[in-house]
Structure formats: structure tokens, C-alpha cells
Amino acid sequence: MKVQVCIIGGGPSGLLLSQLLHLQGINTIVLERHTRDHVLGRIRAGVLEHGFATLMREAQCGERMDREGEIHHGFLIAHDGGRLDRVDLRKHSGGNSVMVYGQTELTRDLYEGRERSGAKTVFEAEDVAPRDLTSDRPYVTYRQKDEPFRIDCEFVVGADGFHGVSRRSIPKSELREYERVYPFGWLGVLSRTQPVSPELIYVSHERGFALCSLRSKVLSRYYIQVPLAYRVDDWSDEAFWEELVRRLPEDVAARLITGPSIEKSIAPLRSFVAEPMRHGRLFLAGDAAHIVPPTGAKGLNTAGSDIYYLYHAILAHYRRGDDAGLEDYSRRALARVWKAQRFSWWMTTMLHRFPANSPYEDRLQATELAYLFSSETALGSLAANYVGLPF
Ligand code: FAD
Ligand code: DHB
């Protein structure tokens, strides 16, 4: 089989790019290792920047998001022994906001959009291997139910997440990797309960970070910082709610409605960047090239900016024979990636409990929050990054 662009990975990055290119008459295929149900079973991001929402509309997949997603003009930070301060995103970012709409729903919308437009996805593609990437005739091989397949193409896009094969197929000598692993994870619970607050609450507490988020008026998403040694099975629902309550300001805790978890998982926190994001005719996008700790809600949104640059670069190649965008893709994408890294590191460092910190470092951390809420400039910087830096 021959296509123009072979995309490895059927997560949000791969699906969004494929859908955008497909609508422009550029022939793509998406190879996904798992089943559709497996991909849709993962509960991940919840907060979208406007740039990402705009791409969803451009991909003709934004209708349900615009109907069911919630626009949020601010969020809260609990700190200093239970004090609750609001970050007014609209005021401090010059009128901007974010959209609360789950990655699961958005991925479903992208799959449905692809089905409507007849775009091709191969599920349960095993042993996917990109080959001859530095020639002008790259190809990708895979197996499905023990039958071997080969896709000849002009470009390969590696959108297969952090554990995918694409980044690993770049020779080590060509790739520089930067990494920071945090000594804790987030234990997340999804529950069919009314959210404790209509706006997100990020909590800095001496027992550890917590986050009250939501997916809708009847679906809540909560997280607590946990040591890496704990397994998800160590946490009953009761133990989770008890620990969450301990970290919330009293009046918030009093309003919390608990219930059985629909999903419960632990995500380790990691910062990671691989440079460059291109090797010959292979282009990396999203988590395949970079990871952030989730505190700033930047992972999916940074994948979105990669897709924006790559989409326009591929379009310019096919429309005008102009390869400047492809040549410049890695540099442009990484410039924005590193700003998201900085912001995510800053939010994570400011809000989590670091067991190895000295009392001096703990005081500095508390002062960071005190300074934030005393300075319009600091709030402006937080708001600009949270709503999303320009593409
Ligand atoms: P993925 O979603 O990882 O998709 C990659 C796909 O490739 C997968 O479907 C995988 O099965 C497939 N694949 C892997 N290997 C292969 C292979 N060899 N062959 C074929 N297919 C393969 N981001 C935000 O912006 N906002 C948030 O609020 C936010 N909250 C988060 C909360 C949590 C708890 C977590 C864990 C993450 C959060 N993120 C958030 C990050 C966000 O979920 C990721 O950045 C996003 O999923 C990246 O999308 P992707 O398509 O690049 O990669
Ligand atoms: C969610 C996750 C985040 O990392 C974040 O900063 C805000 C919300 C969520 O899953 O709802």
C-alpha cells in the first residue's frame, strides 16, 4: 500500500494530524498498536488551550466540544494552611480562557470524524517499524494477526507517545535527550459525582499536592500526590477520599461529594525532551518527543502546537513545493516545547511537597505563592502560560 504520510500512533496527536491532512486531500494512514476501546479507556488530559480547540474545529471535529465543553475563566489555588486565592485568567491574560473537555471525548470525536470522512486507521498493528528514513522512499512495516504489511510513503510521523517505536528508531548518536524524573506520582480518580467546585482547585498542602478537576457537571476528576513506592491497588476508594479531604481547605472538604471510582490510576511525573524532532523523513510529534509533569495541563496542548506546525509544513510541501516549514519544524516546535517545559516545571515545583527539601527551600516555595498573589505581573505571567502561549 502507498500513502503520502504514514502516521504511527492513534492518540490525539496522530488522529488530529491525519484528520487535518485528510480534509486537504492529503492521503494518510494511522497505525495504532491497541484497539479503539483501549485508546478510549485512558483517562488523561482535561484542560484545552484555545489553540487546541481551534484545531479541533478546523479538523471538523469540534462540534460536541463546543456544545459540551466548559469555558473556564479562572481557577483557584489553595495554599498557606487553607487560604483560597483565585487566578482570574480573563483579567490577567487580556480576555482569554481555557476549555474543560476530556481527552477521552476529544479522541472519540476524532475517531468518529475519521469514520465519517473515510480516513484509514489500522488497529492492533504489531511490530510497527519505520524504515529507510533518511532515503526519499521511507516505508513502514507492521503485522496484523500474524500477516505482514508494508506501507510505502513520502513522510513518516511518529505520534506514538513516550513508549513508542518512532523515537527509538532514531540513531542514539543523532538524538539528545533531556530528562527529570520527580520522586512522586499523581493518583487520579474519576467519579460520577458533582464536582466540589465549578472551577479547578490546585492545592499546595504539607501532606502533598492535590487537584480538584472535572469533566462535566456530574463527572469529577481528582488527583493527589503520592510517593512512587505506592501501587494503585494500595489505595481503596475510601483511603483516596480520606487523604484528599485532609489536603483540602475545610469549607471545600465539607462540600466534597464522594462516590465509587470509575477509574483509578497512578501517573509518574516526568519532564523529558528529545532533540531534534526530525530524522530524515521522520517527524516526531507530541509525547513521542516530549513529556511534561501534568501540573500545568500542557502535555496535550504542546502536542497540539507540534501538530499545528507540522500540518502547515506538510501542506506547504504538497501545495507549493515549499519545504521551509519542514526544514524549520524541529526548531519551531522545540522553541514552544521548552516554554511549556519551563512552565510545567515551575507549577510542579511551586505546588508539590518535595520530601528532600530543606526548611529553607520550603520557605522559598511558600514565598513563591505569596509573591504570586501579591503581584499583577506574576499573575499575568501565570495566566499567559496557562491559557497558552501563541503558536
Ligand atoms: P498518546 O496519547 O500517548 O498516544 C500515542 C498512541 O500511540 C497511543 O494510542 C499508543 O497506543 C500508540 N502507540 C504506542 N506505541 C506504538 C507502536 N509501537 N505502534 C503503534 N502505535 C503505538 N495534557 C494537557 O494538555 N492537559 C491536561 O490537563 C493533561 N492532564 C493529564 C493528566 C494525566 C493524569 C496524564 C497522564 C496526562 C495528562 N496530560 C495533559 C498529557 C496528555 O494526556 C498527553 O500529552 C497526550 O496524551 C499526548 O498525546 P499523543 O497523541 O502525543 O500521545
Ligand atoms: C487535569 C489534569 C491536569 O494536569 C491539570 O493541570 C488540570 C486538569 C484533569 O485531568 O482534569
PDB file of C-alpha atoms in Angstrom, residues 104-315:
ATOM      1  CA  THR A 104     -11.209  10.720  26.037  1.00  0.00           C
ATOM      2  CA  GLU A 105     -14.131  12.606  24.484  1.00  0.00           C
ATOM      3  CA  LEU A 106     -11.908  14.526  22.109  1.00  0.00           C
ATOM      4  CA  THR A 107     -10.267  11.291  20.924  1.00  0.00           C
ATOM      5  CA  ARG A 108     -13.697   9.763  20.383  1.00  0.00           C
ATOM      6  CA  ASP A 109     -14.705  12.821  18.308  1.00  0.00           C
ATOM      7  CA  LEU A 110     -11.564  12.447  16.184  1.00  0.00           C
ATOM      8  CA  TYR A 111     -12.237   8.730  15.574  1.00  0.00           C
ATOM      9  CA  GLU A 112     -15.838   9.498  14.619  1.00  0.00           C
ATOM     10  CA  GLY A 113     -14.698  12.313  12.306  1.00  0.00           C
ATOM     11  CA  ARG A 114     -12.330   9.883  10.584  1.00  0.00           C
ATOM     12  CA  GLU A 115     -15.078   7.356  10.105  1.00  0.00           C
ATOM     13  CA  ARG A 116     -17.351   9.993   8.549  1.00  0.00           C
ATOM     14  CA  SER A 117     -14.653  11.095   6.117  1.00  0.00           C
ATOM     15  CA  GLY A 118     -13.399   7.585   5.292  1.00  0.00           C
ATOM     16  CA  ALA A 119      -9.865   8.084   6.659  1.00  0.00           C
ATOM     17  CA  LYS A 120      -7.991   4.850   7.323  1.00  0.00           C
ATOM     18  CA  THR A 121      -6.926   3.582  10.760  1.00  0.00           C
ATOM     19  CA  VAL A 122      -5.317   0.199  11.378  1.00  0.00           C
ATOM     20  CA  PHE A 123      -5.865  -1.035  14.948  1.00  0.00           C
ATOM     21  CA  GLU A 124      -3.828  -3.729  16.638  1.00  0.00           C
ATOM     22  CA  ALA A 125      -0.857  -3.041  14.355  1.00  0.00           C
ATOM     23  CA  GLU A 126       2.020  -5.039  15.860  1.00  0.00           C
ATOM     24  CA  ASP A 127       5.783  -4.680  15.445  1.00  0.00           C
ATOM     25  CA  VAL A 128       5.446  -1.358  13.649  1.00  0.00           C
ATOM     26  CA  ALA A 129       8.871  -0.412  12.253  1.00  0.00           C
ATOM     27  CA  PRO A 130       9.747   2.767  10.331  1.00  0.00           C
ATOM     28  CA  ARG A 131      12.483   2.078   7.765  1.00  0.00           C
ATOM     29  CA  ASP A 132      14.825   3.860   5.326  1.00  0.00           C
ATOM     30  CA  LEU A 133      14.021   7.164   6.979  1.00  0.00           C
ATOM     31  CA  THR A 134      16.977   9.026   5.505  1.00  0.00           C
ATOM     32  CA  SER A 135      16.152   7.957   1.941  1.00  0.00           C
ATOM     33  CA  ASP A 136      13.452   9.712  -0.082  1.00  0.00           C
ATOM     34  CA  ARG A 137      11.419   6.485  -0.101  1.00  0.00           C
ATOM     35  CA  PRO A 138      10.787   5.591   3.516  1.00  0.00           C
ATOM     36  CA  TYR A 139       8.395   2.802   4.414  1.00  0.00           C
ATOM     37  CA  VAL A 140       6.791   1.294   7.475  1.00  0.00           C
ATOM     38  CA  THR A 141       6.256  -2.389   8.152  1.00  0.00           C
ATOM     39  CA  TYR A 142       3.875  -3.973  10.660  1.00  0.00           C
ATOM     40  CA  ARG A 143       1.975  -7.163  11.353  1.00  0.00           C
ATOM     41  CA  GLN A 144      -1.706  -7.616  11.922  1.00  0.00           C
ATOM     42  CA  LYS A 145      -2.958 -11.002  13.088  1.00  0.00           C
ATOM     43  CA  ASP A 146       0.383 -12.514  12.002  1.00  0.00           C
ATOM     44  CA  GLU A 147       0.085 -11.172   8.466  1.00  0.00           C
ATOM     45  CA  PRO A 148       2.940  -8.821   7.409  1.00  0.00           C
ATOM     46  CA  PHE A 149       2.177  -5.458   5.765  1.00  0.00           C
ATOM     47  CA  ARG A 150       4.241  -2.692   4.206  1.00  0.00           C
ATOM     48  CA  ILE A 151       3.254   0.956   3.735  1.00  0.00           C
ATOM     49  CA  ASP A 152       5.332   2.987   1.277  1.00  0.00           C
ATOM     50  CA  CYS A 153       5.147   6.714   1.917  1.00  0.00           C
ATOM     51  CA  GLU A 154       6.797  10.099   1.498  1.00  0.00           C
ATOM     52  CA  PHE A 155       6.807  11.079   5.181  1.00  0.00           C
ATOM     53  CA  VAL A 156       6.532   9.188   8.461  1.00  0.00           C
ATOM     54  CA  VAL A 157       5.096  10.918  11.535  1.00  0.00           C
ATOM     55  CA  GLY A 158       5.976   9.430  14.931  1.00  0.00           C
ATOM     56  CA  ALA A 159       2.979  10.270  17.128  1.00  0.00           C
ATOM     57  CA  ASP A 160       3.218   7.098  19.197  1.00  0.00           C
ATOM     58  CA  GLY A 161       3.667   8.549  22.662  1.00  0.00           C
ATOM     59  CA  PHE A 162       6.539   8.291  25.121  1.00  0.00           C
ATOM     60  CA  HIS A 163       6.889   4.482  24.878  1.00  0.00           C
ATOM     61  CA  GLY A 164       6.511   4.304  21.097  1.00  0.00           C
ATOM     62  CA  VAL A 165       8.896   2.952  18.490  1.00  0.00           C
ATOM     63  CA  SER A 166       9.483   6.127  16.457  1.00  0.00           C
ATOM     64  CA  ARG A 167      11.895   7.971  18.731  1.00  0.00           C
ATOM     65  CA  ARG A 168      13.783   4.706  19.340  1.00  0.00           C
ATOM     66  CA  SER A 169      14.317   4.273  15.597  1.00  0.00           C
ATOM     67  CA  ILE A 170      16.496   7.414  15.503  1.00  0.00           C
ATOM     68  CA  PRO A 171      20.197   6.511  15.985  1.00  0.00           C
ATOM     69  CA  LYS A 172      21.342   7.416  19.509  1.00  0.00           C
ATOM     70  CA  SER A 173      24.201   9.487  18.081  1.00  0.00           C
ATOM     71  CA  GLU A 174      21.669  11.795  16.384  1.00  0.00           C
ATOM     72  CA  LEU A 175      19.436  12.381  19.384  1.00  0.00           C
ATOM     73  CA  ARG A 176      19.956  14.371  22.560  1.00  0.00           C
ATOM     74  CA  GLU A 177      17.631  13.571  25.452  1.00  0.00           C
ATOM     75  CA  TYR A 178      16.929  15.758  28.479  1.00  0.00           C
ATOM     76  CA  GLU A 179      15.084  14.292  31.455  1.00  0.00           C
ATOM     77  CA  ARG A 180      13.978  14.977  35.008  1.00  0.00           C
ATOM     78  CA  VAL A 181      12.138  12.319  36.974  1.00  0.00           C
ATOM     79  CA  TYR A 182      10.163  13.529  40.003  1.00  0.00           C
ATOM     80  CA  PRO A 183      10.131  11.458  43.200  1.00  0.00           C
ATOM     81  CA  PHE A 184       6.318  11.141  43.204  1.00  0.00           C
ATOM     82  CA  GLY A 185       3.275  10.464  41.054  1.00  0.00           C
ATOM     83  CA  TRP A 186      -0.372  11.522  40.764  1.00  0.00           C
ATOM     84  CA  LEU A 187      -3.037   9.115  41.909  1.00  0.00           C
ATOM     85  CA  GLY A 188      -6.150  10.057  39.905  1.00  0.00           C
ATOM     86  CA  VAL A 189      -9.785   9.119  40.491  1.00  0.00           C
ATOM     87  CA  LEU A 190     -12.698   9.677  38.131  1.00  0.00           C
ATOM     88  CA  SER A 191     -16.094   9.542  39.826  1.00  0.00           C
ATOM     89  CA  ARG A 192     -19.672  10.136  38.768  1.00  0.00           C
ATOM     90  CA  THR A 193     -20.238  12.823  41.384  1.00  0.00           C
ATOM     91  CA  GLN A 194     -20.942  16.528  41.270  1.00  0.00           C
ATOM     92  CA  PRO A 195     -17.588  18.405  41.243  1.00  0.00           C
ATOM     93  CA  VAL A 196     -16.694  20.081  44.543  1.00  0.00           C
ATOM     94  CA  SER A 197     -16.081  23.369  42.732  1.00  0.00           C
ATOM     95  CA  PRO A 198     -17.165  24.746  39.359  1.00  0.00           C
ATOM     96  CA  GLU A 199     -13.553  25.900  38.847  1.00  0.00           C
ATOM     97  CA  LEU A 200     -10.394  23.778  39.225  1.00  0.00           C
ATOM     98  CA  ILE A 201      -8.633  23.922  42.587  1.00  0.00           C
ATOM     99  CA  TYR A 202      -4.864  23.304  42.722  1.00  0.00           C
ATOM    100  CA  VAL A 203      -3.850  22.553  46.324  1.00  0.00           C
ATOM    101  CA  SER A 204      -0.449  23.077  47.926  1.00  0.00           C
ATOM    102  CA  HIS A 205      -0.559  21.262  51.287  1.00  0.00           C
ATOM    103  CA  GLU A 206       2.050  19.989  53.709  1.00  0.00           C
ATOM    104  CA  ARG A 207       0.778  16.411  53.123  1.00  0.00           C
ATOM    105  CA  GLY A 208       1.266  16.876  49.370  1.00  0.00           C
ATOM    106  CA  PHE A 209      -0.319  18.377  46.262  1.00  0.00           C
ATOM    107  CA  ALA A 210      -3.954  17.765  45.308  1.00  0.00           C
ATOM    108  CA  LEU A 211      -6.098  18.816  42.359  1.00  0.00           C
ATOM    109  CA  CYS A 212      -9.878  19.046  42.093  1.00  0.00           C
ATOM    110  CA  SER A 213     -10.813  18.946  38.429  1.00  0.00           C
ATOM    111  CA  LEU A 214     -13.864  17.914  36.459  1.00  0.00           C
ATOM    112  CA  ARG A 215     -15.136  16.633  33.164  1.00  0.00           C
ATOM    113  CA  SER A 216     -18.744  17.870  33.403  1.00  0.00           C
ATOM    114  CA  LYS A 217     -21.372  18.933  35.943  1.00  0.00           C
ATOM    115  CA  VAL A 218     -21.744  15.295  37.010  1.00  0.00           C
ATOM    116  CA  LEU A 219     -18.248  13.904  36.465  1.00  0.00           C
ATOM    117  CA  SER A 220     -15.346  14.760  38.778  1.00  0.00           C
ATOM    118  CA  ARG A 221     -11.628  14.155  38.396  1.00  0.00           C
ATOM    119  CA  TYR A 222      -9.420  14.357  41.492  1.00  0.00           C
ATOM    120  CA  TYR A 223      -5.694  13.802  41.942  1.00  0.00           C
ATOM    121  CA  ILE A 224      -3.364  13.509  44.941  1.00  0.00           C
ATOM    122  CA  GLN A 225       0.433  13.464  45.030  1.00  0.00           C
ATOM    123  CA  VAL A 226       1.660  10.029  46.178  1.00  0.00           C
ATOM    124  CA  PRO A 227       5.125   8.510  46.741  1.00  0.00           C
ATOM    125  CA  LEU A 228       6.321   6.372  43.824  1.00  0.00           C
ATOM    126  CA  ALA A 229       6.569   3.284  46.007  1.00  0.00           C
ATOM    127  CA  TYR A 230       2.748   3.069  46.277  1.00  0.00           C
ATOM    128  CA  ARG A 231       0.787   0.909  43.812  1.00  0.00           C
ATOM    129  CA  VAL A 232      -2.728   1.768  42.733  1.00  0.00           C
ATOM    130  CA  ASP A 233      -4.010  -1.397  44.467  1.00  0.00           C
ATOM    131  CA  ASP A 234      -2.736   0.008  47.763  1.00  0.00           C
ATOM    132  CA  TRP A 235      -5.434   2.678  47.529  1.00  0.00           C
ATOM    133  CA  SER A 236      -9.044   1.782  48.269  1.00  0.00           C
ATOM    134  CA  ASP A 237     -11.581   4.438  47.262  1.00  0.00           C
ATOM    135  CA  GLU A 238     -12.073   5.229  50.969  1.00  0.00           C
ATOM    136  CA  ALA A 239      -8.351   5.763  51.504  1.00  0.00           C
ATOM    137  CA  PHE A 240      -8.217   8.086  48.497  1.00  0.00           C
ATOM    138  CA  TRP A 241     -11.146  10.255  49.658  1.00  0.00           C
ATOM    139  CA  GLU A 242      -9.781  10.401  53.210  1.00  0.00           C
ATOM    140  CA  GLU A 243      -6.413  11.628  52.015  1.00  0.00           C
ATOM    141  CA  LEU A 244      -7.979  14.148  49.620  1.00  0.00           C
ATOM    142  CA  VAL A 245     -10.161  15.566  52.403  1.00  0.00           C
ATOM    143  CA  ARG A 246      -7.099  16.045  54.622  1.00  0.00           C
ATOM    144  CA  ARG A 247      -5.482  18.248  51.976  1.00  0.00           C
ATOM    145  CA  LEU A 248      -8.477  20.450  51.075  1.00  0.00           C
ATOM    146  CA  PRO A 249      -9.393  23.715  52.827  1.00  0.00           C
ATOM    147  CA  GLU A 250     -12.049  22.938  55.472  1.00  0.00           C
ATOM    148  CA  ASP A 251     -15.024  24.548  53.718  1.00  0.00           C
ATOM    149  CA  VAL A 252     -14.140  22.812  50.438  1.00  0.00           C
ATOM    150  CA  ALA A 253     -13.731  19.448  52.188  1.00  0.00           C
ATOM    151  CA  ALA A 254     -17.156  19.923  53.808  1.00  0.00           C
ATOM    152  CA  ARG A 255     -18.749  20.238  50.334  1.00  0.00           C
ATOM    153  CA  LEU A 256     -16.959  17.244  48.779  1.00  0.00           C
ATOM    154  CA  ILE A 257     -19.282  14.557  47.452  1.00  0.00           C
ATOM    155  CA  THR A 258     -17.570  11.184  47.267  1.00  0.00           C
ATOM    156  CA  GLY A 259     -18.581   8.047  45.396  1.00  0.00           C
ATOM    157  CA  PRO A 260     -17.186   4.910  43.802  1.00  0.00           C
ATOM    158  CA  SER A 261     -14.270   5.435  41.420  1.00  0.00           C
ATOM    159  CA  ILE A 262     -14.946   4.713  37.747  1.00  0.00           C
ATOM    160  CA  GLU A 263     -11.233   4.851  37.016  1.00  0.00           C
ATOM    161  CA  LYS A 264      -8.222   4.974  39.284  1.00  0.00           C
ATOM    162  CA  SER A 265      -4.589   5.140  38.153  1.00  0.00           C
ATOM    163  CA  ILE A 266      -1.156   6.461  39.075  1.00  0.00           C
ATOM    164  CA  ALA A 267       0.828   8.624  36.646  1.00  0.00           C
ATOM    165  CA  PRO A 268       4.527   9.112  37.443  1.00  0.00           C
ATOM    166  CA  LEU A 269       5.744  12.687  36.939  1.00  0.00           C
ATOM    167  CA  ARG A 270       8.456  13.250  34.389  1.00  0.00           C
ATOM    168  CA  SER A 271       9.933  16.027  32.258  1.00  0.00           C
ATOM    169  CA  PHE A 272      11.530  14.863  29.016  1.00  0.00           C
ATOM    170  CA  VAL A 273      12.604  16.382  25.696  1.00  0.00           C
ATOM    171  CA  ALA A 274      14.277  14.699  22.711  1.00  0.00           C
ATOM    172  CA  GLU A 275      16.070  16.879  20.187  1.00  0.00           C
ATOM    173  CA  PRO A 276      15.828  17.212  17.240  1.00  0.00           C
ATOM    174  CA  MET A 277      12.243  16.244  16.449  1.00  0.00           C
ATOM    175  CA  ARG A 278      13.202  15.169  12.937  1.00  0.00           C
ATOM    176  CA  HIS A 279      15.337  12.434  11.450  1.00  0.00           C
ATOM    177  CA  GLY A 280      15.358  12.385   7.641  1.00  0.00           C
ATOM    178  CA  ARG A 281      11.731  11.887   6.655  1.00  0.00           C
ATOM    179  CA  LEU A 282      10.567  11.010  10.165  1.00  0.00           C
ATOM    180  CA  PHE A 283       8.937  13.798  12.182  1.00  0.00           C
ATOM    181  CA  LEU A 284       8.167  13.310  15.884  1.00  0.00           C
ATOM    182  CA  ALA A 285       5.088  14.932  17.455  1.00  0.00           C
ATOM    183  CA  GLY A 286       3.537  15.048  20.922  1.00  0.00           C
ATOM    184  CA  ASP A 287       4.537  12.712  23.758  1.00  0.00           C
ATOM    185  CA  ALA A 288       6.817  10.777  21.369  1.00  0.00           C
ATOM    186  CA  ALA A 289       9.232  13.716  21.625  1.00  0.00           C
ATOM    187  CA  HIS A 290       8.454  15.369  24.957  1.00  0.00           C
ATOM    188  CA  ILE A 291       6.682  14.846  28.272  1.00  0.00           C
ATOM    189  CA  VAL A 292       5.770  17.317  30.998  1.00  0.00           C
ATOM    190  CA  PRO A 293       4.556  16.711  34.536  1.00  0.00           C
ATOM    191  CA  PRO A 294       0.785  17.287  34.297  1.00  0.00           C
ATOM    192  CA  THR A 295       0.567  20.209  36.761  1.00  0.00           C
ATOM    193  CA  GLY A 296       0.365  22.942  34.128  1.00  0.00           C
ATOM    194  CA  ALA A 297      -2.026  20.961  31.865  1.00  0.00           C
ATOM    195  CA  LYS A 298       0.421  21.354  28.993  1.00  0.00           C
ATOM    196  CA  GLY A 299       1.036  17.829  27.582  1.00  0.00           C
ATOM    197  CA  LEU A 300      -1.804  17.568  25.112  1.00  0.00           C
ATOM    198  CA  ASN A 301      -1.676  21.266  24.379  1.00  0.00           C
ATOM    199  CA  THR A 302       2.004  21.084  23.435  1.00  0.00           C
ATOM    200  CA  ALA A 303       1.204  18.114  21.201  1.00  0.00           C
ATOM    201  CA  GLY A 304      -1.333  20.475  19.614  1.00  0.00           C
ATOM    202  CA  SER A 305       1.287  23.079  18.745  1.00  0.00           C
ATOM    203  CA  ASP A 306       3.509  20.387  17.178  1.00  0.00           C
ATOM    204  CA  ILE A 307       0.577  19.312  15.036  1.00  0.00           C
ATOM    205  CA  TYR A 308      -0.140  22.897  14.035  1.00  0.00           C
ATOM    206  CA  TYR A 309       3.461  23.422  12.802  1.00  0.00           C
ATOM    207  CA  LEU A 310       3.684  20.016  11.119  1.00  0.00           C
ATOM    208  CA  TYR A 311       0.299  20.310   9.429  1.00  0.00           C
ATOM    209  CA  HIS A 312       1.189  23.675   7.884  1.00  0.00           C
ATOM    210  CA  ALA A 313       4.656  22.439   6.904  1.00  0.00           C
ATOM    211  CA  ILE A 314       3.299  19.335   5.129  1.00  0.00           C
ATOM    212  CA  LEU A 315       0.589  21.405   3.473  1.00  0.00           C
TER     213      LEU A 315
END
